[in-house]
PDB file of C-alpha atoms in Angstrom:
ATOM      1  CA  MET C 563       6.144  20.786   9.763  1.00 50.00           C
ATOM      2  CA  GLU C 564       4.551  17.379   9.196  1.00 57.00           C
ATOM      3  CA  LYS C 565       6.067  14.249  10.634  1.00 61.00           C
ATOM      4  CA  LYS C 566       7.103  11.682   8.077  1.00 62.00           C
ATOM      5  CA  LEU C 567       5.216   8.450   8.637  1.00 60.00           C
ATOM      6  CA  THR C 568       7.143   5.257   8.899  1.00 67.00           C
ATOM      7  CA  THR C 569       6.362   2.465   6.507  1.00 78.00           C
ATOM      8  CA  SER C 570       4.815   0.423   9.313  1.00 88.00           C
ATOM      9  CA  THR C 571       2.528   3.320  10.321  1.00 87.00           C
ATOM     10  CA  GLY C 572       1.426   3.810   6.730  1.00 88.00           C
ATOM     11  CA  ARG C 573       0.746   0.082   6.477  1.00 90.00           C
ATOM     12  CA  LEU C 574      -1.380   0.218   9.632  1.00 92.00           C
ATOM     13  CA  VAL C 575      -3.443   3.034   8.131  1.00 91.00           C
ATOM     14  CA  GLU C 576      -3.937   0.917   4.995  1.00 93.00           C
ATOM     15  CA  LEU C 577      -5.055  -2.045   7.148  1.00 94.00           C
ATOM     16  CA  LEU C 578      -7.441   0.190   9.112  1.00 94.00           C
ATOM     17  CA  VAL C 579      -9.009   1.486   5.900  1.00 94.00           C
ATOM     18  CA  ASP C 580      -9.289  -2.050   4.507  1.00 95.00           C
ATOM     19  CA  GLU C 581     -10.960  -3.380   7.672  1.00 95.00           C
ATOM     20  CA  THR C 582     -13.283  -0.361   7.810  1.00 94.00           C
ATOM     21  CA  LEU C 583     -14.424  -0.903   4.225  1.00 94.00           C
ATOM     22  CA  ARG C 584     -14.917  -4.627   4.807  1.00 95.00           C
ATOM     23  CA  LEU C 585     -16.889  -3.894   7.995  1.00 94.00           C
ATOM     24  CA  ARG C 586     -18.994  -1.338   6.119  1.00 89.00           C
ATOM     25  CA  GLY C 587     -19.865  -3.998   3.541  1.00 90.00           C
ATOM     26  CA  ARG C 588     -20.901  -6.493   6.224  1.00 91.00           C
ATOM     27  CA  ILE C 589     -22.981  -3.883   8.054  1.00 86.00           C
ATOM     28  CA  LEU C 590     -24.706  -2.847   4.828  1.00 83.00           C
ATOM     29  CA  SER C 591     -25.533  -6.478   4.032  1.00 86.00           C
ATOM     30  CA  ALA C 592     -26.920  -7.129   7.511  1.00 84.00           C
ATOM     31  CA  SER C 593     -28.863  -3.863   7.444  1.00 81.00           C
ATOM     32  CA  ARG C 594     -30.277  -4.536   3.983  1.00 81.00           C
ATOM     33  CA  GLU C 595     -31.492  -7.979   5.016  1.00 81.00           C
ATOM     34  CA  ALA C 596     -33.073  -6.661   8.208  1.00 80.00           C
ATOM     35  CA  ASN C 597     -34.745  -3.729   6.425  1.00 79.00           C
ATOM     36  CA  GLU C 598     -36.162  -5.968   3.706  1.00 80.00           C
ATOM     37  CA  LYS C 599     -37.611  -8.353   6.318  1.00 78.00           C
ATOM     38  CA  ARG C 600     -39.491  -5.403   7.819  1.00 77.00           C
ATOM     39  CA  GLY C 601     -40.821  -4.076   4.522  1.00 82.00           C
ATOM     40  CA  LEU C 602     -38.286  -1.451   3.500  1.00 87.00           C
ATOM     41  CA  GLN C 603     -36.956  -1.881   0.006  1.00 85.00           C
ATOM     42  CA  SER C 604     -33.309  -0.959   0.669  1.00 83.00           C
ATOM     43  CA  HIS C 605     -30.656   0.002   3.165  1.00 82.00           C
ATOM     44  CA  SER C 606     -31.014   3.570   1.902  1.00 89.00           C
ATOM     45  CA  GLN C 607     -34.648   3.706   2.957  1.00 92.00           C
ATOM     46  CA  GLY C 608     -33.752   2.635   6.494  1.00 89.00           C
ATOM     47  CA  LEU C 609     -30.905   5.148   6.617  1.00 90.00           C
ATOM     48  CA  ILE C 610     -32.976   8.097   5.398  1.00 95.00           C
ATOM     49  CA  LEU C 611     -35.995   7.193   7.550  1.00 94.00           C
ATOM     50  CA  THR C 612     -33.702   7.090  10.592  1.00 92.00           C
ATOM     51  CA  ALA C 613     -32.210  10.477   9.676  1.00 95.00           C
ATOM     52  CA  VAL C 614     -35.700  11.989   9.453  1.00 97.00           C
ATOM     53  CA  VAL C 615     -36.957  10.436  12.703  1.00 95.00           C
ATOM     54  CA  ARG C 616     -33.845  11.276  14.733  1.00 93.00           C
ATOM     55  CA  ALA C 617     -33.486  14.864  13.508  1.00 93.00           C
ATOM     56  CA  SER C 618     -34.033  17.528  16.160  1.00 92.00           C
ATOM     57  CA  GLU C 619     -35.999  19.549  13.594  1.00 92.00           C
ATOM     58  CA  PRO C 620     -37.420  18.446  10.238  1.00 94.00           C
ATOM     59  CA  PRO C 621     -34.446  18.179   7.868  1.00 96.00           C
ATOM     60  CA  THR C 622     -34.244  18.984   4.185  1.00 96.00           C
ATOM     61  CA  VAL C 623     -32.949  16.519   1.618  1.00 97.00           C
ATOM     62  CA  ALA C 624     -29.775  18.602   1.252  1.00 95.00           C
ATOM     63  CA  LYS C 625     -29.150  18.607   5.009  1.00 95.00           C
ATOM     64  CA  ILE C 626     -29.521  14.824   5.187  1.00 96.00           C
ATOM     65  CA  ALA C 627     -27.213  14.391   2.194  1.00 96.00           C
ATOM     66  CA  ARG C 628     -24.526  16.594   3.765  1.00 93.00           C
ATOM     67  CA  SER C 629     -24.717  14.870   7.138  1.00 91.00           C
ATOM     68  CA  LEU C 630     -24.458  11.382   5.623  1.00 90.00           C
ATOM     69  CA  GLY C 631     -21.942  12.197   2.897  1.00 89.00           C
ATOM     70  CA  LEU C 632     -24.383  11.220   0.137  1.00 93.00           C
ATOM     71  CA  THR C 633     -25.466  12.991  -3.021  1.00 96.00           C
ATOM     72  CA  ARG C 634     -28.560  15.149  -2.793  1.00 96.00           C
ATOM     73  CA  GLN C 635     -30.011  13.289  -5.775  1.00 97.00           C
ATOM     74  CA  SER C 636     -29.737   9.866  -4.133  1.00 97.00           C
ATOM     75  CA  VAL C 637     -31.320  11.157  -0.912  1.00 97.00           C
ATOM     76  CA  GLN C 638     -34.091  12.832  -2.931  1.00 97.00           C
ATOM     77  CA  ARG C 639     -34.819   9.592  -4.786  1.00 97.00           C
ATOM     78  CA  THR C 640     -35.022   7.639  -1.517  1.00 97.00           C
ATOM     79  CA  ALA C 641     -37.113  10.348   0.183  1.00 98.00           C
ATOM     80  CA  ASN C 642     -39.541  10.203  -2.752  1.00 97.00           C
ATOM     81  CA  GLU C 643     -39.796   6.416  -2.349  1.00 96.00           C
ATOM     82  CA  LEU C 644     -40.467   6.800   1.397  1.00 97.00           C
ATOM     83  CA  ALA C 645     -43.126   9.449   0.690  1.00 97.00           C
ATOM     84  CA  ALA C 646     -44.764   7.213  -1.919  1.00 97.00           C
ATOM     85  CA  THR C 647     -45.086   4.429   0.652  1.00 95.00           C
ATOM     86  CA  GLY C 648     -46.448   6.825   3.294  1.00 96.00           C
ATOM     87  CA  LEU C 649     -43.490   6.714   5.689  1.00 96.00           C
ATOM     88  CA  VAL C 650     -42.516  10.400   5.370  1.00 97.00           C
ATOM     89  CA  ILE C 651     -44.156  13.565   4.123  1.00 97.00           C
ATOM     90  CA  PHE C 652     -42.744  16.728   2.579  1.00 97.00           C
ATOM     91  CA  GLU C 653     -43.693  19.891   4.476  1.00 96.00           C
ATOM     92  CA  ASP C 654     -43.262  23.573   3.720  1.00 93.00           C
ATOM     93  CA  ASN C 655     -40.015  24.975   5.049  1.00 91.00           C
ATOM     94  CA  PRO C 656     -40.309  28.331   6.832  1.00 90.00           C
ATOM     95  CA  HIS C 657     -36.625  29.006   6.078  1.00 87.00           C
ATOM     96  CA  HIS C 658     -36.696  28.272   2.340  1.00 86.00           C
ATOM     97  CA  LYS C 659     -39.391  28.522  -0.314  1.00 84.00           C
ATOM     98  CA  ARG C 660     -38.377  25.547  -2.448  1.00 88.00           C
ATOM     99  CA  ALA C 661     -36.472  23.186  -0.128  1.00 91.00           C
ATOM    100  CA  LYS C 662     -39.176  21.144   1.597  1.00 95.00           C
ATOM    101  CA  GLN C 663     -38.621  19.599   4.990  1.00 96.00           C
ATOM    102  CA  LEU C 664     -39.136  15.906   5.675  1.00 97.00           C
ATOM    103  CA  ALA C 665     -41.247  14.664   8.564  1.00 97.00           C
ATOM    104  CA  PRO C 666     -42.106  11.105   9.550  1.00 97.00           C
ATOM    105  CA  THR C 667     -45.701   9.918   9.377  1.00 97.00           C
ATOM    106  CA  LYS C 668     -47.247   7.691  12.058  1.00 97.00           C
ATOM    107  CA  ALA C 669     -46.465   4.711   9.820  1.00 95.00           C
ATOM    108  CA  GLY C 670     -42.870   5.956   9.463  1.00 95.00           C
ATOM    109  CA  LEU C 671     -42.478   6.287  13.219  1.00 94.00           C
ATOM    110  CA  LYS C 672     -43.880   2.770  13.697  1.00 92.00           C
ATOM    111  CA  MET C 673     -41.546   1.345  11.035  1.00 90.00           C
ATOM    112  CA  HIS C 674     -38.573   3.124  12.602  1.00 90.00           C
ATOM    113  CA  ALA C 675     -39.476   1.793  16.057  1.00 88.00           C
ATOM    114  CA  GLN C 676     -39.617  -1.758  14.667  1.00 83.00           C
ATOM    115  CA  ASN C 677     -36.260  -1.233  12.979  1.00 79.00           C
ATOM    116  CA  ALA C 678     -34.741   0.267  16.133  1.00 77.00           C
ATOM    117  CA  ASP C 679     -35.942  -2.664  18.239  1.00 77.00           C
ATOM    118  CA  SER C 680     -34.513  -5.164  15.772  1.00 77.00           C
ATOM    119  CA  GLN C 681     -31.287  -3.186  15.462  1.00 78.00           C
ATOM    120  CA  GLY C 682     -30.982  -3.061  19.247  1.00 82.00           C
ATOM    121  CA  LYS C 683     -31.151  -6.848  19.404  1.00 84.00           C
ATOM    122  CA  TRP C 684     -28.575  -7.105  16.611  1.00 84.00           C
ATOM    123  CA  THR C 685     -26.176  -4.659  18.301  1.00 87.00           C
ATOM    124  CA  ASP C 686     -26.569  -6.509  21.603  1.00 90.00           C
ATOM    125  CA  ARG C 687     -25.567  -9.758  19.869  1.00 89.00           C
ATOM    126  CA  VAL C 688     -22.557  -8.099  18.235  1.00 88.00           C
ATOM    127  CA  GLY C 689     -21.666  -6.475  21.565  1.00 90.00           C
ATOM    128  CA  THR C 690     -21.345  -9.868  23.236  1.00 92.00           C
ATOM    129  CA  ALA C 691     -18.541 -10.761  20.830  1.00 93.00           C
ATOM    130  CA  VAL C 692     -16.372  -7.694  21.586  1.00 92.00           C
ATOM    131  CA  SER C 693     -15.641  -6.125  24.974  1.00 92.00           C
ATOM    132  CA  ALA C 694     -17.034  -2.708  25.828  1.00 92.00           C
ATOM    133  CA  ALA C 695     -13.483  -1.388  26.298  1.00 94.00           C
ATOM    134  CA  ASP C 696     -12.466  -2.575  22.819  1.00 95.00           C
ATOM    135  CA  LEU C 697     -15.600  -1.068  21.290  1.00 94.00           C
ATOM    136  CA  GLU C 698     -14.994   2.261  23.046  1.00 93.00           C
ATOM    137  CA  HIS C 699     -11.386   2.318  21.861  1.00 94.00           C
ATOM    138  CA  ALA C 700     -12.446   1.505  18.280  1.00 94.00           C
ATOM    139  CA  VAL C 701     -15.060   4.272  18.301  1.00 93.00           C
ATOM    140  CA  ASN C 702     -12.503   6.792  19.564  1.00 92.00           C
ATOM    141  CA  VAL C 703      -9.908   5.810  16.957  1.00 93.00           C
ATOM    142  CA  LEU C 704     -12.385   5.929  14.083  1.00 93.00           C
ATOM    143  CA  ARG C 705     -13.772   9.261  15.306  1.00 92.00           C
ATOM    144  CA  LYS C 706     -10.264  10.717  15.437  1.00 93.00           C
ATOM    145  CA  VAL C 707      -9.460   9.519  11.907  1.00 93.00           C
ATOM    146  CA  ARG C 708     -12.760  10.939  10.597  1.00 89.00           C
ATOM    147  CA  ARG C 709     -12.182  14.260  12.318  1.00 91.00           C
ATOM    148  CA  TYR C 710      -8.693  14.459  10.847  1.00 92.00           C
ATOM    149  CA  LEU C 711     -10.016  13.781   7.344  1.00 91.00           C
ATOM    150  CA  GLU C 712     -12.687  16.474   7.829  1.00 88.00           C
ATOM    151  CA  HIS C 713     -10.271  18.972   9.422  1.00 91.00           C
ATOM    152  CA  PRO C 714      -6.605  18.192   8.632  1.00 92.00           C
ATOM    153  CA  GLU C 715      -5.612  21.502  10.264  1.00 92.00           C
ATOM    154  CA  ALA C 716      -6.988  20.439  13.664  1.00 89.00           C
ATOM    155  CA  THR C 717      -4.711  19.977  16.643  1.00 90.00           C
ATOM    156  CA  HIS C 718      -4.266  16.635  18.403  1.00 87.00           C
ATOM    157  CA  GLU C 719      -6.271  18.009  21.337  1.00 88.00           C
ATOM    158  CA  GLU C 720      -9.194  18.873  19.037  1.00 89.00           C
ATOM    159  CA  LEU C 721      -9.057  15.455  17.391  1.00 89.00           C
ATOM    160  CA  ASP C 722      -8.983  13.694  20.773  1.00 87.00           C
ATOM    161  CA  ALA C 723     -11.743  15.741  22.437  1.00 86.00           C
ATOM    162  CA  PRO C 724     -15.004  13.976  23.332  1.00 83.00           C
ATOM    163  CA  PRO C 725     -17.800  14.827  20.869  1.00 78.00           C
ATOM    164  CA  GLU C 726     -19.589  17.183  23.257  1.00 73.00           C
ATOM    165  CA  LYS C 727     -16.376  19.203  23.866  1.00 69.00           C
ATOM    166  CA  SER C 728     -14.940  19.139  20.364  1.00 66.00           C
ATOM    167  CA  THR C 729     -14.337  22.497  18.718  1.00 65.00           C
ATOM    168  CA  VAL C 730     -13.784  20.584  15.478  1.00 60.00           C
ATOM    169  CA  THR C 731     -17.389  19.353  15.597  1.00 51.00           C
ATOM    170  CA  ARG C 732     -18.711  22.802  16.563  1.00 48.00           C
ATOM    171  CA  ARG C 733     -16.695  24.429  13.791  1.00 46.00           C
ATOM    172  CA  LYS C 734     -18.173  21.973  11.265  1.00 49.00           C
ATOM    173  CA  ILE C 735     -21.722  22.611  12.467  1.00 38.00           C
ATOM    174  CA  LYS C 736     -21.301  26.373  12.203  1.00 38.00           C
ATOM    175  CA  GLN C 737     -20.091  26.063   8.603  1.00 41.00           C
ATOM    176  CA  THR C 738     -23.116  24.070   7.451  1.00 35.00           C
TER     177      THR C 738
END
């Protein structure tokens, strides 16, 4: 049986969603400006390049799209742009004949390192405005809301578990 939310709780969820969307917009603007200063043409290029560089094994376009909640077509378009500028390459995939894997080039790794250094400075500046305890609490709340939206059947314990102990996260990984 589901608990009925009070009007004030529902209003708080609406405010959380509104603030999250506004924050997303500000982050995208800041990211776009920073990426363009370093030679990337869009926020998407920085996002996809980061996904390729940080992957534990060379990802496919579809895998990146699933992990970021984007369409395969938009990731493919951005991956093609990155390949055209020499930041990533498409490699044969031993697990699939047609789905190529993406790997960073030396230029892509260098670009990512420049972006990571700049992003680190930006996050340090933002971090001085908000306490570490507040940031940790915000991360935990947002993670719990995301997990609930991904797995509405999950228990409170699963939603509250740290990422490394979460069966919700493991269940999601096994499905993909």
